[in-house]
Short mmCIF file of C-alpha atoms in Angstrom, two decimals:
data_model
loop_
_atom_site.label_atom_id
_atom_site.label_comp_id
_atom_site.label_asym_id
_atom_site.label_seq_id
_atom_site.Cartn_x
_atom_site.Cartn_y
_atom_site.Cartn_z
CA MET M 1 17.03 -0.15 7.65
CA THR M 2 13.36 0.83 7.67
CA THR M 3 12.87 -0.86 10.72
CA TRP M 4 15.39 1.18 12.51
CA ILE M 5 13.68 4.22 11.18
CA ILE M 6 10.35 3.26 12.42
CA VAL M 7 11.68 2.45 15.69
CA VAL M 8 13.41 5.93 16.04
CA VAL M 9 10.21 7.69 14.99
CA ALA M 10 7.53 5.64 17.25
CA VAL M 11 10.39 6.31 20.10
CA SER M 12 10.40 10.10 19.01
CA TRP M 13 6.57 10.35 19.13
CA ALA M 14 6.10 8.40 22.29
CA SER M 15 8.43 10.79 24.16
CA LEU M 16 7.02 13.97 22.88
CA MET M 17 3.65 12.53 23.60
CA ILE M 18 4.49 11.82 26.89
CA ARG M 19 6.35 15.07 27.28
CA SER M 20 3.41 17.13 26.27
CA SER M 21 0.87 15.34 28.50
CA LEU M 22 3.03 15.68 31.54
CA ALA M 23 3.46 19.79 30.79
CA GLU M 24 -0.34 19.59 30.33
CA TRP M 25 -0.73 17.71 33.80
CA ARG M 26 1.83 20.13 35.49
CA TYR M 27 0.06 23.22 34.19
CA TYR M 28 -3.29 22.35 35.42
CA ARG M 29 -2.01 21.23 38.65
CA SER M 30 -0.06 24.68 39.10
CA ILE M 31 -3.30 26.34 38.37
CA GLN M 32 -5.14 24.12 41.08
CA THR M 33 -2.34 24.85 43.95
CA ASN M 34 -1.63 28.57 42.65
CA ALA M 35 -5.01 29.89 41.57
CA PRO M 36 -7.66 28.16 43.41
CA GLU M 37 -10.48 30.50 42.79
CA ILE M 38 -10.04 30.23 39.22
CA TRP M 39 -9.79 26.33 39.25
CA ASN M 40 -13.22 26.50 41.15
CA GLN M 41 -14.58 28.69 38.63
CA LEU M 42 -13.64 26.52 35.79
CA GLY M 43 -15.70 23.70 37.38
CA THR M 44 -13.34 20.85 36.44
CA LYS M 45 -13.69 18.43 39.43
CA TYR M 46 -13.27 15.23 37.25
CA TYR M 47 -9.67 14.79 36.08
CA PRO M 48 -10.64 13.35 32.61
CA TRP M 49 -12.48 16.37 31.59
CA ILE M 50 -9.60 18.69 32.12
CA PRO M 51 -8.18 18.92 29.14
CA PHE M 52 -11.67 20.03 27.64
CA VAL M 53 -11.21 23.03 29.91
CA LEU M 54 -10.04 25.02 26.65
CA ILE M 55 -13.07 24.39 24.51
CA THR M 56 -15.34 27.22 25.72
CA LYS M 57 -14.17 30.74 25.46
CA ALA M 58 -15.33 32.03 28.76
CA ARG M 59 -13.05 29.27 30.25
CA LYS M 60 -10.06 30.22 28.11
CA GLN M 61 -10.39 33.72 29.15
CA LEU M 62 -10.15 32.70 32.67
CA LEU M 63 -7.06 31.10 32.14
CA GLU M 64 -5.62 34.02 30.33
CA LYS M 65 -6.42 35.93 33.73
CA ILE M 66 -4.00 34.05 35.98
CA ASP M 67 -0.98 36.26 36.46
CA THR M 68 0.92 33.99 38.89
CA PRO M 69 4.68 33.47 37.86
CA GLU M 70 4.61 29.56 38.11
CA VAL M 71 1.39 29.43 36.21
CA VAL M 72 2.35 31.67 33.49
CA ALA M 73 5.95 29.64 33.14
CA LYS M 74 4.12 26.28 33.26
CA ALA M 75 1.49 27.53 30.69
CA ARG M 76 4.35 28.56 28.34
CA MET M 77 6.42 25.18 28.92
CA TYR M 78 2.79 23.33 28.05
CA GLN M 79 2.33 25.44 25.09
CA ARG M 80 6.19 24.82 23.64
CA ALA M 81 5.51 21.04 24.15
CA GLY M 82 2.50 21.09 22.38
CA ARG M 83 3.88 22.78 19.33
CA GLN M 84 6.97 21.01 19.25
CA PHE M 85 4.61 17.59 19.37
CA ILE M 86 2.68 19.10 16.58
CA ALA M 87 5.60 19.93 14.51
CA PHE M 88 7.17 16.61 14.76
CA VAL M 89 3.77 14.87 13.60
CA MET M 90 3.64 17.22 10.80
CA ALA M 91 7.52 16.71 9.63
CA VAL M 92 6.77 12.90 9.64
CA ILE M 93 3.76 13.11 7.53
CA LEU M 94 5.45 15.69 5.09
CA VAL M 95 8.60 13.49 4.92
CA ALA M 96 6.25 10.16 4.52
CA VAL M 97 4.55 11.89 1.66
CA GLY M 98 7.53 12.82 0.10
CA TYR M 99 9.09 9.63 0.17
CA PHE M 100 5.92 7.61 -1.02
CA SER M 101 5.45 9.84 -3.96
CA LEU M 102 9.03 9.66 -5.14
CA ALA M 103 8.90 5.78 -4.36
CA SER M 104 6.05 5.25 -6.81
CA PHE M 105 7.78 6.59 -9.76
#
């Protein structure tokens, strides 16, 4: 029984992680194609550094200036996928803590 639970949780985690990563990649790709002037201002020529764009406040403000409908839609999908992934991880942690605290009695 516990093996199936572990498999389901692992597959769900992997699926949500891949979905979140793809949404992020599509979001940055849409910025690159639909708002190249902002893409150049971000200074992200090296792809592995792209996720670190949001670290500085100035770069985040640049991203908020984009009003292209396609980029805004991709940003919403990226944010929603990230929230769902974090909510899943939090739910798994809470259920595990509850289970192990009850199992210790």
